[in-house]
PDB file of C-alpha atoms and ligand atoms in Angstrom:
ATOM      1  CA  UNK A   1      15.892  23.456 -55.531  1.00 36.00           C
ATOM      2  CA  UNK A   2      15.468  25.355 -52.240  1.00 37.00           C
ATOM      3  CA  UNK A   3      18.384  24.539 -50.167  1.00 40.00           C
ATOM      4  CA  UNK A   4      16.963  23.903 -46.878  1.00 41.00           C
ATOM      5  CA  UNK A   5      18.319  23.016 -42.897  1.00 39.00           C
ATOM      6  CA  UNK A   6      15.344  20.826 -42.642  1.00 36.00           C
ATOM      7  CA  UNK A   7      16.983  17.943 -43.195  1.00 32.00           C
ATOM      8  CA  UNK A   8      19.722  18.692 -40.439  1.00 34.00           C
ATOM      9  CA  UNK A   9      17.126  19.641 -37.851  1.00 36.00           C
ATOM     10  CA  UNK A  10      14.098  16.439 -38.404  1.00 31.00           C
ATOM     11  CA  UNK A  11      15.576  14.608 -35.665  1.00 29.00           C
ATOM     12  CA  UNK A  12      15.963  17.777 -33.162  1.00 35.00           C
ATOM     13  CA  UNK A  13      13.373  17.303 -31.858  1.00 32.00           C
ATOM     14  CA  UNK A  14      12.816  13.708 -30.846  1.00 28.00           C
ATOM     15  CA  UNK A  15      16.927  14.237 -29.311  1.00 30.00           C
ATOM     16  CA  UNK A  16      17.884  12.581 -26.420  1.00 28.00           C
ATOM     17  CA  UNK A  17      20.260  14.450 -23.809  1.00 27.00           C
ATOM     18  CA  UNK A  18      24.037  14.553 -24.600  1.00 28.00           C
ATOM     19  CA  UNK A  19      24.201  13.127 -28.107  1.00 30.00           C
ATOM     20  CA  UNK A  20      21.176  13.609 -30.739  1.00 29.00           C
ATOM     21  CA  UNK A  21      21.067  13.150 -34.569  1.00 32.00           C
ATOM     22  CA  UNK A  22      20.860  16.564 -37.192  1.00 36.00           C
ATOM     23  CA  UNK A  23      20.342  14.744 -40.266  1.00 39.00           C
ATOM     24  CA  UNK A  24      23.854  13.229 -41.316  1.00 36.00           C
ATOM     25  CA  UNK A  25      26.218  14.781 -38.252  1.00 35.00           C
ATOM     26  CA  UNK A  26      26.101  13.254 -34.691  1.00 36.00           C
ATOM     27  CA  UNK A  27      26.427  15.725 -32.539  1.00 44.00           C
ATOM     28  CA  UNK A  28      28.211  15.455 -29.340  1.00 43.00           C
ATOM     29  CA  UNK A  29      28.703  18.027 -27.051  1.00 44.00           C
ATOM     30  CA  UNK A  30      32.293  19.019 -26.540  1.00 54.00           C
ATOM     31  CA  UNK A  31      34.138  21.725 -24.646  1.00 57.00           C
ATOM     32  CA  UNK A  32      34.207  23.710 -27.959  1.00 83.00           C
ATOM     33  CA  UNK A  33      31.070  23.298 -28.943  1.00 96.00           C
ATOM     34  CA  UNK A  34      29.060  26.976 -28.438  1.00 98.00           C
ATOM     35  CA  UNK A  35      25.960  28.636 -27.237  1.00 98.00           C
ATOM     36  CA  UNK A  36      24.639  30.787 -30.349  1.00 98.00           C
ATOM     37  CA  UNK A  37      21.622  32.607 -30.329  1.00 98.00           C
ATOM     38  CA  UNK A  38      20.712  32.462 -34.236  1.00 98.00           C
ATOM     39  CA  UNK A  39      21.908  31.845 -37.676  1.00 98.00           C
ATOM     40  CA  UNK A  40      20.501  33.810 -40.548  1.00 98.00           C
ATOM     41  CA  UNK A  41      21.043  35.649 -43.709  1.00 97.00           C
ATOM     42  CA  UNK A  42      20.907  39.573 -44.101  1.00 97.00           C
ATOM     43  CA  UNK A  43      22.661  42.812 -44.928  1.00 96.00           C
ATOM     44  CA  UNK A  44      25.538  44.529 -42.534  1.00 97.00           C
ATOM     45  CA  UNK A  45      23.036  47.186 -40.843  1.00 96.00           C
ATOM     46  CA  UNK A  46      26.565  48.997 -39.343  1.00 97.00           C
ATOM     47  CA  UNK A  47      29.973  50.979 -40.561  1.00 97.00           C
ATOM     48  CA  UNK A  48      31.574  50.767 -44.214  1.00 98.00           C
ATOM     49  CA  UNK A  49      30.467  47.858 -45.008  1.00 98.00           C
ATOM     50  CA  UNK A  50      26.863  48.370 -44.853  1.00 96.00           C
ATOM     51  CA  UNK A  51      24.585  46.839 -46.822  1.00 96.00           C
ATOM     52  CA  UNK A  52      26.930  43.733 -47.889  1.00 97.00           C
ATOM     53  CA  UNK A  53      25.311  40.438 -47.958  1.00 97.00           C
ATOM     54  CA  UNK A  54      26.090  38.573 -44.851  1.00 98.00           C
ATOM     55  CA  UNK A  55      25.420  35.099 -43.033  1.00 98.00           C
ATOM     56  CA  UNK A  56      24.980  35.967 -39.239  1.00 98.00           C
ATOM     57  CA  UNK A  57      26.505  33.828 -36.935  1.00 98.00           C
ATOM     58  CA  UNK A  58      25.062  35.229 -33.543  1.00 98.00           C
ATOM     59  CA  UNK A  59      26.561  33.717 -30.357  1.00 98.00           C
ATOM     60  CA  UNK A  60      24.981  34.191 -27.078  1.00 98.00           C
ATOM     61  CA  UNK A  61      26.312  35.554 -23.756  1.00 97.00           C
ATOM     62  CA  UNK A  62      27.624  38.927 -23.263  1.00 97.00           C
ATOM     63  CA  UNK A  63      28.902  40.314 -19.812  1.00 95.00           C
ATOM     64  CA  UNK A  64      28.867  43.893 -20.715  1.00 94.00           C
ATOM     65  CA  UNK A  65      26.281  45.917 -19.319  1.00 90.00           C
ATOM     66  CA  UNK A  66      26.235  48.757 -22.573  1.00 96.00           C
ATOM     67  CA  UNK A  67      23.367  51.169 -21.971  1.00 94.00           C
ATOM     68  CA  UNK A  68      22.581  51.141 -25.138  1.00 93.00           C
ATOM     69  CA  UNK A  69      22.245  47.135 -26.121  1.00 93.00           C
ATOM     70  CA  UNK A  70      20.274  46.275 -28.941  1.00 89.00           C
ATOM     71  CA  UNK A  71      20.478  42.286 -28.139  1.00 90.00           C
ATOM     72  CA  UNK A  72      18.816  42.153 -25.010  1.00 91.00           C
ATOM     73  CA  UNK A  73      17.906  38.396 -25.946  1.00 93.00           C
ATOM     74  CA  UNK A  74      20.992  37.068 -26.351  1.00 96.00           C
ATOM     75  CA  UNK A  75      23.163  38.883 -23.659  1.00 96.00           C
ATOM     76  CA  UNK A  76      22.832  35.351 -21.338  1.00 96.00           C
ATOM     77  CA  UNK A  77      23.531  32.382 -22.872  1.00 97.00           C
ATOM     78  CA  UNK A  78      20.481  30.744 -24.530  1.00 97.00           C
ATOM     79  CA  UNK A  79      18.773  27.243 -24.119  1.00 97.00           C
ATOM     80  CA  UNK A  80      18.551  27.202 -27.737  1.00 98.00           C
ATOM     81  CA  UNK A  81      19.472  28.671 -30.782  1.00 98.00           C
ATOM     82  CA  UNK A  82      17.236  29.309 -33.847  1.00 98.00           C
ATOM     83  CA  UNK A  83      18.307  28.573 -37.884  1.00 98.00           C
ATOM     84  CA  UNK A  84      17.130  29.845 -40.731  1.00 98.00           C
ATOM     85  CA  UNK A  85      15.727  27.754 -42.799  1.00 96.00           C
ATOM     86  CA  UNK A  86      16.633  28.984 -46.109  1.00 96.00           C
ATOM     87  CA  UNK A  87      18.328  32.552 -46.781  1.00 96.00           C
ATOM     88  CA  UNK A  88      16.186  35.186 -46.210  1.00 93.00           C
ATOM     89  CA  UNK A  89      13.324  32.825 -45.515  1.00 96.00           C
ATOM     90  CA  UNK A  90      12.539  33.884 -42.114  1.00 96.00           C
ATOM     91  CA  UNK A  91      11.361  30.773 -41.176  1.00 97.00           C
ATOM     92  CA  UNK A  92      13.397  29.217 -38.141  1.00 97.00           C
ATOM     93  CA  UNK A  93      13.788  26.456 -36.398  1.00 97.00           C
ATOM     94  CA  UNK A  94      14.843  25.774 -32.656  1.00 98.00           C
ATOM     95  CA  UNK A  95      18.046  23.702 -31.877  1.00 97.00           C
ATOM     96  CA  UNK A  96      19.227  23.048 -28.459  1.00 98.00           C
ATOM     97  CA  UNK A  97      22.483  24.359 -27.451  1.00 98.00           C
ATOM     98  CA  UNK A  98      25.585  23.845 -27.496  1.00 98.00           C
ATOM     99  CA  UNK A  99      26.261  23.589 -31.188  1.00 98.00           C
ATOM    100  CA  UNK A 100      29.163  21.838 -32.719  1.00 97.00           C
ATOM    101  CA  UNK A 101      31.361  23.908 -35.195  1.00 98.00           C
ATOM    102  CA  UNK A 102      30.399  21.056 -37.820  1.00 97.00           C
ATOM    103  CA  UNK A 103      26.936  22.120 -37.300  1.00 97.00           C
ATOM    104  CA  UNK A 104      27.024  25.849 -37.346  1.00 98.00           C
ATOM    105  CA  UNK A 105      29.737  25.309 -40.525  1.00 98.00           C
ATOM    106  CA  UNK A 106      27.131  22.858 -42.583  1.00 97.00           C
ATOM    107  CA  UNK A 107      24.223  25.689 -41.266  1.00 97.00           C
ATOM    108  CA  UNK A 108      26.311  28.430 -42.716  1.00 98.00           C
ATOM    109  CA  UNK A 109      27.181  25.864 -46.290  1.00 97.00           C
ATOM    110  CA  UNK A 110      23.441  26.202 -46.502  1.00 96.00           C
ATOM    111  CA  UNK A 111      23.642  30.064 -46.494  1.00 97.00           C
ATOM    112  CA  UNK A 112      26.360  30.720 -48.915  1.00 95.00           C
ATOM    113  CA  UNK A 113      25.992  31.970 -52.240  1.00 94.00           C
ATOM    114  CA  UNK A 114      27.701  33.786 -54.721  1.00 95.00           C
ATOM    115  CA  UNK A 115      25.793  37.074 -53.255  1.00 96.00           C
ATOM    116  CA  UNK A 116      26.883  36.388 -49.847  1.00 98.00           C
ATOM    117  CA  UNK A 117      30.277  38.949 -49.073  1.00 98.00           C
ATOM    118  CA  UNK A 118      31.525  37.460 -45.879  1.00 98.00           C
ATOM    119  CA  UNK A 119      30.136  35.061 -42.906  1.00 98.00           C
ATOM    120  CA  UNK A 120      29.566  37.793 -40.080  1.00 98.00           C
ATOM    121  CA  UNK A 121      30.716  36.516 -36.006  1.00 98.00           C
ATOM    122  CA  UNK A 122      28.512  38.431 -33.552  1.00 98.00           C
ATOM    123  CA  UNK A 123      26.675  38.492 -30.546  1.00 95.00           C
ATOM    124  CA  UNK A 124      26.526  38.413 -27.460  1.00 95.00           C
ATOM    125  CA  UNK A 125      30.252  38.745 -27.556  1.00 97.00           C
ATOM    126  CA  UNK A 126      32.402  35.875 -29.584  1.00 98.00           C
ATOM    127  CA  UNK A 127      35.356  36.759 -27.655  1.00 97.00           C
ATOM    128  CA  UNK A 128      33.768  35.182 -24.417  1.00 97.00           C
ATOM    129  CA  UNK A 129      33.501  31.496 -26.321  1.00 97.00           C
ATOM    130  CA  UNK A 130      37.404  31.715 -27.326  1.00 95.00           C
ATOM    131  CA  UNK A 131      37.674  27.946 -28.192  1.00 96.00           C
ATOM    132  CA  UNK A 132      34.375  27.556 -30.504  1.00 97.00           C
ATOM    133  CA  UNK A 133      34.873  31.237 -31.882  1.00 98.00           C
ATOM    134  CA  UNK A 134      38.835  30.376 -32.680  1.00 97.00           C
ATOM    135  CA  UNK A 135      37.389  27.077 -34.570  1.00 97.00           C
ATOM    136  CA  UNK A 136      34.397  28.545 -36.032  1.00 98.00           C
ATOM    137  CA  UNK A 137      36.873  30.882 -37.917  1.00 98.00           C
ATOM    138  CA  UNK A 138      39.522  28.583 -38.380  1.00 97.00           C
ATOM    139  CA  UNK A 139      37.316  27.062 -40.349  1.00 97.00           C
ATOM    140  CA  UNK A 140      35.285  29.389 -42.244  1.00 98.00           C
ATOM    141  CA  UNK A 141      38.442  30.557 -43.806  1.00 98.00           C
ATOM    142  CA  UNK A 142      39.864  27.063 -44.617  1.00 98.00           C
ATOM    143  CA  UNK A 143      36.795  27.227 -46.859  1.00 97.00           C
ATOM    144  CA  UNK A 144      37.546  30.363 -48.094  1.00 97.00           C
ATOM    145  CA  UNK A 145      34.839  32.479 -47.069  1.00 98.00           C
ATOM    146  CA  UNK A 146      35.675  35.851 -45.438  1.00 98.00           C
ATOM    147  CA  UNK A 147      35.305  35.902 -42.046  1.00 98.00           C
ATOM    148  CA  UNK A 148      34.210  39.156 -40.295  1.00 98.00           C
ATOM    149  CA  UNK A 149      33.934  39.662 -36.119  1.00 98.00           C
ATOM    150  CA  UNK A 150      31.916  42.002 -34.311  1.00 98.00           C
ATOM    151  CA  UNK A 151      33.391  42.327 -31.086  1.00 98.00           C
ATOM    152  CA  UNK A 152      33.176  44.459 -27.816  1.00 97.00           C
ATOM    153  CA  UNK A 153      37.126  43.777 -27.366  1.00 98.00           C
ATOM    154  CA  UNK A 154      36.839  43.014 -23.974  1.00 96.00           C
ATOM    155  CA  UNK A 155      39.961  40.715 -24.041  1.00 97.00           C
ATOM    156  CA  UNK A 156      43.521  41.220 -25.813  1.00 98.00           C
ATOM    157  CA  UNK A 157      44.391  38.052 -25.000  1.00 97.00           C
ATOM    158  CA  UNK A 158      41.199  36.342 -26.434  1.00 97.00           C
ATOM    159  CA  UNK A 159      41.452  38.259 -29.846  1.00 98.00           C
ATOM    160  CA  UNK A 160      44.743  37.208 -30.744  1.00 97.00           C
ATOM    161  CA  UNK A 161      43.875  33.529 -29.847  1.00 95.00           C
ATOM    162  CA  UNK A 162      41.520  34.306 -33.194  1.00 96.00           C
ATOM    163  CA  UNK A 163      43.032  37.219 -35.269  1.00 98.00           C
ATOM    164  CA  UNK A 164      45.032  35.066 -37.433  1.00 97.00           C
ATOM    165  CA  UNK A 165      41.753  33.589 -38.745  1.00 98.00           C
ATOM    166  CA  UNK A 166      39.592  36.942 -39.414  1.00 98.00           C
ATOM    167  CA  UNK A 167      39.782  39.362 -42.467  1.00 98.00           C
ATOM    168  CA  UNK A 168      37.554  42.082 -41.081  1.00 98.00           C
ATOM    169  CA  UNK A 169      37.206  43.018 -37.263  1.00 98.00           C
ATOM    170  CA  UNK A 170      34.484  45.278 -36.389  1.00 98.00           C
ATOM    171  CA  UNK A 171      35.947  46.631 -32.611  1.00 98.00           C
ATOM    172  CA  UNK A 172      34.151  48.413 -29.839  1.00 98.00           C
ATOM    173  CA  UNK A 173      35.700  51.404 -28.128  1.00 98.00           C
ATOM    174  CA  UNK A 174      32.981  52.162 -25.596  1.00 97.00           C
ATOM    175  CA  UNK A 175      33.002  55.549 -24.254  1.00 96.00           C
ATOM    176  CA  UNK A 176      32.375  56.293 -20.403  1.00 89.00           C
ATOM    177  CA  UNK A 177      29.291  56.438 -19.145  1.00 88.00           C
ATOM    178  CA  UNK A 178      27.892  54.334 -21.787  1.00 94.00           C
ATOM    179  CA  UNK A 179      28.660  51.019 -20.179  1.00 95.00           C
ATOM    180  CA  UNK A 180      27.503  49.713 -16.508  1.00 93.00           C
ATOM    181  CA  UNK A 181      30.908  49.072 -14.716  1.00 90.00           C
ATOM    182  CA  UNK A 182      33.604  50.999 -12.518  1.00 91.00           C
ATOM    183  CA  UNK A 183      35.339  53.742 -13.735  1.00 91.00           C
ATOM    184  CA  UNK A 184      38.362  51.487 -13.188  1.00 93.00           C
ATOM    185  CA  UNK A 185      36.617  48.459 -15.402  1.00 93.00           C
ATOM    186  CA  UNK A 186      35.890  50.769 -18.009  1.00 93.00           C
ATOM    187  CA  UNK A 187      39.498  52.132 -18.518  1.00 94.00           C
ATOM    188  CA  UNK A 188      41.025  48.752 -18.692  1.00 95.00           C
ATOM    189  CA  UNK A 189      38.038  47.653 -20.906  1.00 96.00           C
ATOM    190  CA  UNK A 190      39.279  50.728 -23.388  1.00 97.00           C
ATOM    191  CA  UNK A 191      43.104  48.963 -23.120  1.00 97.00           C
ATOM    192  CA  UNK A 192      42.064  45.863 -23.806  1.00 97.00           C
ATOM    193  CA  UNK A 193      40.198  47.459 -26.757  1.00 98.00           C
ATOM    194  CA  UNK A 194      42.655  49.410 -28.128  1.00 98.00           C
ATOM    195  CA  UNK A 195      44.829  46.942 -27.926  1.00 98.00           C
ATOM    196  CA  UNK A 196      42.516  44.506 -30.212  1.00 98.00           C
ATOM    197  CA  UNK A 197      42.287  47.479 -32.428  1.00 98.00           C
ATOM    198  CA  UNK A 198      46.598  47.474 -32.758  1.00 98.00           C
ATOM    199  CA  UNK A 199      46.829  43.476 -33.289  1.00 98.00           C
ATOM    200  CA  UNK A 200      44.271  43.666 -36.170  1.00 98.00           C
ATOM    201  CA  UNK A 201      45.421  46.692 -37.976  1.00 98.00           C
ATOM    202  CA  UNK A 202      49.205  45.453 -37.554  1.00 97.00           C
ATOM    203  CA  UNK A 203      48.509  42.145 -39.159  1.00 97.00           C
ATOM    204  CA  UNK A 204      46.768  43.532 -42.155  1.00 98.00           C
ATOM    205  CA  UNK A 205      43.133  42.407 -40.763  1.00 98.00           C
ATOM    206  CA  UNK A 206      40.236  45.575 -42.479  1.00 98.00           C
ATOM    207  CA  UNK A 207      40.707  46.777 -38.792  1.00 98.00           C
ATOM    208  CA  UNK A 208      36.923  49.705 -38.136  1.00 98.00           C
ATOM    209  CA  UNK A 209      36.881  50.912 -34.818  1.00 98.00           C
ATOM    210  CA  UNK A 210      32.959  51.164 -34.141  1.00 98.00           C
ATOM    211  CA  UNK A 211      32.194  54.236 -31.631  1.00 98.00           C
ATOM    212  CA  UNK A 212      28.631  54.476 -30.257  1.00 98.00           C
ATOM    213  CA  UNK A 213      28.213  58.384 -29.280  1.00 98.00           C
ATOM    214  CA  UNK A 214      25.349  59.737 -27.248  1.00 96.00           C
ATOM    215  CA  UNK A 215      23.491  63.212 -27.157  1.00 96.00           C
ATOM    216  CA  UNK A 216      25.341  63.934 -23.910  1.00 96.00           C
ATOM    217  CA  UNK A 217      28.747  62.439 -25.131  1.00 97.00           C
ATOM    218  CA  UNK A 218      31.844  65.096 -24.421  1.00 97.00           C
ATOM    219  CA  UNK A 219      34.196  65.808 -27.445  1.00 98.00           C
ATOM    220  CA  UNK A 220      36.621  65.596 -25.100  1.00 97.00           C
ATOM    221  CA  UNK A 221      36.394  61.747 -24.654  1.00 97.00           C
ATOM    222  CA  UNK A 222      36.616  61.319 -27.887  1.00 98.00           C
ATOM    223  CA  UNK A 223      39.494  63.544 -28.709  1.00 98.00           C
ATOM    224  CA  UNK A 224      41.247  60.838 -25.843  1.00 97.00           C
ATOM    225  CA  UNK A 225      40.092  57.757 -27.590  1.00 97.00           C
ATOM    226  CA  UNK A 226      41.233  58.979 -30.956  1.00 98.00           C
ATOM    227  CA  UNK A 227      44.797  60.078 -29.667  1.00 97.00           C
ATOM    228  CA  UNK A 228      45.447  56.744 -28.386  1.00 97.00           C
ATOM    229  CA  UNK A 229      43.641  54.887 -31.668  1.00 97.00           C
ATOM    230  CA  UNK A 230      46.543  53.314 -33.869  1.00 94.00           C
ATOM    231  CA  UNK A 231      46.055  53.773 -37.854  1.00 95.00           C
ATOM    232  CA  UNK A 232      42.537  51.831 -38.888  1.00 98.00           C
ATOM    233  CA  UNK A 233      40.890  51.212 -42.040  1.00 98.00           C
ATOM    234  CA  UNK A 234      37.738  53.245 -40.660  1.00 98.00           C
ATOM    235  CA  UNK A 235      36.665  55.215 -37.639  1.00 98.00           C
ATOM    236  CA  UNK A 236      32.701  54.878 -37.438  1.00 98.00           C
ATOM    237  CA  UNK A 237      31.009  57.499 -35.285  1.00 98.00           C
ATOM    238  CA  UNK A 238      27.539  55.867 -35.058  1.00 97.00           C
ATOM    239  CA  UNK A 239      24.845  57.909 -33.275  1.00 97.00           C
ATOM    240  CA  UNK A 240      23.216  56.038 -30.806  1.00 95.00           C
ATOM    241  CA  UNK A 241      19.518  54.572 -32.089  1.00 91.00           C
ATOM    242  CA  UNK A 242      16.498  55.976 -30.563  1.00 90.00           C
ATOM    243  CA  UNK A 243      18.221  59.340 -29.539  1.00 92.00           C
ATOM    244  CA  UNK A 244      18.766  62.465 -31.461  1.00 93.00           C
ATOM    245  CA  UNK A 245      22.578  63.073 -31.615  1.00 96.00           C
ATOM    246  CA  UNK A 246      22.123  66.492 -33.155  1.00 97.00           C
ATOM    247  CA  UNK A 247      23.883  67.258 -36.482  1.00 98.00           C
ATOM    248  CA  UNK A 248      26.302  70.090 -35.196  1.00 98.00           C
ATOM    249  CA  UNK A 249      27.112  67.586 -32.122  1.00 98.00           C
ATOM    250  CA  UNK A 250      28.486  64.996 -35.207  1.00 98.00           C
ATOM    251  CA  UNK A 251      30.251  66.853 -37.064  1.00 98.00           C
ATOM    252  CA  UNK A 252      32.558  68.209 -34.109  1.00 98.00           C
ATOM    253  CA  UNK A 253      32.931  64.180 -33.187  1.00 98.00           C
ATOM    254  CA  UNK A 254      33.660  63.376 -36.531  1.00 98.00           C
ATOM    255  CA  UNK A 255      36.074  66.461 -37.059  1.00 98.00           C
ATOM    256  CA  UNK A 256      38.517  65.207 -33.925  1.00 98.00           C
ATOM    257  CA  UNK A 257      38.221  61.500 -35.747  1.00 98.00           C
ATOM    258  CA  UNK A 258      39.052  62.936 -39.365  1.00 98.00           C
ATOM    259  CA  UNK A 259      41.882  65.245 -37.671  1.00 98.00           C
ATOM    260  CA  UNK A 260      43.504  62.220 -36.090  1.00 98.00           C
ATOM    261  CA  UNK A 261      43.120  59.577 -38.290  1.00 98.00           C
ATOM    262  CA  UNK A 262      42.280  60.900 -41.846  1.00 98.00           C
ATOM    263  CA  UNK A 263      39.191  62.528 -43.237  1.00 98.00           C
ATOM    264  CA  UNK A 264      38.542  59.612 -45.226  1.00 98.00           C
ATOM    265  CA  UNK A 265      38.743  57.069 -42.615  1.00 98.00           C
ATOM    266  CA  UNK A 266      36.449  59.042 -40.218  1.00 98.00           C
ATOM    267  CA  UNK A 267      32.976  58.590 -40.833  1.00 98.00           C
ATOM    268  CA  UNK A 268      29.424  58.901 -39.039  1.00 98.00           C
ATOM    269  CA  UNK A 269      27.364  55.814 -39.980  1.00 97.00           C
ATOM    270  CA  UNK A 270      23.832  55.277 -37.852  1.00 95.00           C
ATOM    271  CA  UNK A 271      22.164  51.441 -38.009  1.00 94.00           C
ATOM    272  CA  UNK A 272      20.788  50.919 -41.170  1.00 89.00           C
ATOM    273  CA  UNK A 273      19.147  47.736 -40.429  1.00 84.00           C
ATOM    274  CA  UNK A 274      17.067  49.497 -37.621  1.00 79.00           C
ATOM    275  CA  UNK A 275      15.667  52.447 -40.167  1.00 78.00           C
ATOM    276  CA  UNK A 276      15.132  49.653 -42.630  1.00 81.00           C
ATOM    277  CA  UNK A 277      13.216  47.082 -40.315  1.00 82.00           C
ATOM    278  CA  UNK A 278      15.512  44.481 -40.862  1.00 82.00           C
ATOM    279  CA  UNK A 279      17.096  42.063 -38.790  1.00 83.00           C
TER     280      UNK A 279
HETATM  281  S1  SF4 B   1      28.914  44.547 -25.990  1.00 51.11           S
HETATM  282 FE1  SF4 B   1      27.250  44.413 -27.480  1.00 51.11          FE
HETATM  283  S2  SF4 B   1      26.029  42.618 -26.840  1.00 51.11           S
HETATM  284 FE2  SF4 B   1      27.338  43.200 -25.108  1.00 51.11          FE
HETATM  285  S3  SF4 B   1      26.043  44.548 -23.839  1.00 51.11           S
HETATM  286 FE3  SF4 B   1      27.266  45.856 -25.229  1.00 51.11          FE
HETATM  287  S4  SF4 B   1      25.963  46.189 -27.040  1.00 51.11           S
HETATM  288 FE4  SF4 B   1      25.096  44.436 -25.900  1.00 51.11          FE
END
């Protein structure tokens, strides 16, 4: 039989404000509760995991202003959030936000099979809901799925609130010039990065440092990001989409990556899920 959210979402939309029924749960809305933007089931478009079998978590709200942000949607905090019905269905429906964790956990029950690898924590940027992304995960791994986060890194203090309760981090180090802020916000933004990068790899968490590069990007930034990168399990160089990062312009990036951190750790990876036309 298909497995289905319909019967956790029949009542949605008759709810009342503050508590409503989804099927079974009562939902409440708590201080933990969180603002997501979808659930759904596809493949890791990004880094050396590509093309595992993932549920996508995807909470809303980011405060970074990257240049090159491919979740325009969801980088404010949405009114609602949208579930797939069945894996790979892409048929949704709408749920008001906040969720509870017991929601988004019996939402991502629905999702998991044998096929799926891990339960995938995105955005928006997870690290900006601390308390629902610190349960969310908690929890996930108490029912021993594999949880992986995609973060920005924008806070040390945030990710080790959480690191205890991920297996695979996914870590931003944003270059300069490729996010809106100060030069000042942008150099403690690369700390607090780097330092999210550290915590993970030094307590055994499958720690890839994700770095989007531009046509324009200078080898010499990255040559100062990689001297300050602690030992990770992979170094992604992923040309921005939509641009032409030329080939000779790669290999000199990944050449100061594989010279610092090991030629089989530094890799150039672009978005699969983009050249594929999936979500
Ligand atoms: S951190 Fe991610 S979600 Fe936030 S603005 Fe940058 S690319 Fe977009």
């Amino acid at each position: 039989m298909e497995r289905s959210t319909a019967a956790y979402v029949n009542h949605a939309s008759t709810a009342g404000e503050g508590s409503w029924r989804l099927g079974s749960l009562t939902r409440q809305s708590t201080s933990s509760d969180g603002f997501l933007g979808e659930i759904f089931t596809s493949f890791q478009g990004e880094g050396p995991l590509l093309g595992r079998r993932q549920v996508f978590v995807r909470l809303s709200g980011c405060s970074l202003g990257c240049i090159y942000c491919d979740t325009g949607a969801y980088l404010r905090r949405t009114d609602s959030c949208r579930l797939e019905t069945a894996p790979g269905s892409r048929r949704f429906v709408e749920i008001r936000n906040p969720l509870s964790v017991d929601l988004v956990i019996e939402c991502v029950k629905l999702h998991a099979a044998p096929e799926v690898h891990s339960v995938s924590i995105t955005g928006g940027e997870p690290l900006e809901q601390p308390g629902f992304t610190e349960t969310l995960a908690g929890e996930l791994k108490s029912l021993g799925m594999t949880v992986y986060l995609e973060t920005n890194g924008c806070s040390f203090d945030m990710f080790s609130r959480i690191a205890e309760h991920i297996d695979i981090a996914a870590i931003d180090v944003k270059l300069p010039g490729t996010v809106r802020c100060s030069a000042a916000q942008c150099e403690s933004l690369v700390e607090n990065e780097l330092a999210c990068i550290r915590l993970a790899s030094e307590n055994g968490i499958y720690t890839i440092a994700k770095i989007v590069v531009l046509p324009e990007t200078a080898e010499h930034e990255l040559e100062r990001i990689c001297r300050e990168m602690p030992s990770v399990d992979a170094i992604v160089i992923q040309p921005v989409s939509g641009q032409s990062v030329s080939e000779l312009k790669l290999l000199a990036l990944q050449g100061i990556a594989a010279r610092h951190l090991g030629a089989d750790r530094a890799m150039v990876i672009p978005q699969m899920h983009k050249a594929l036309g999936m979500m």
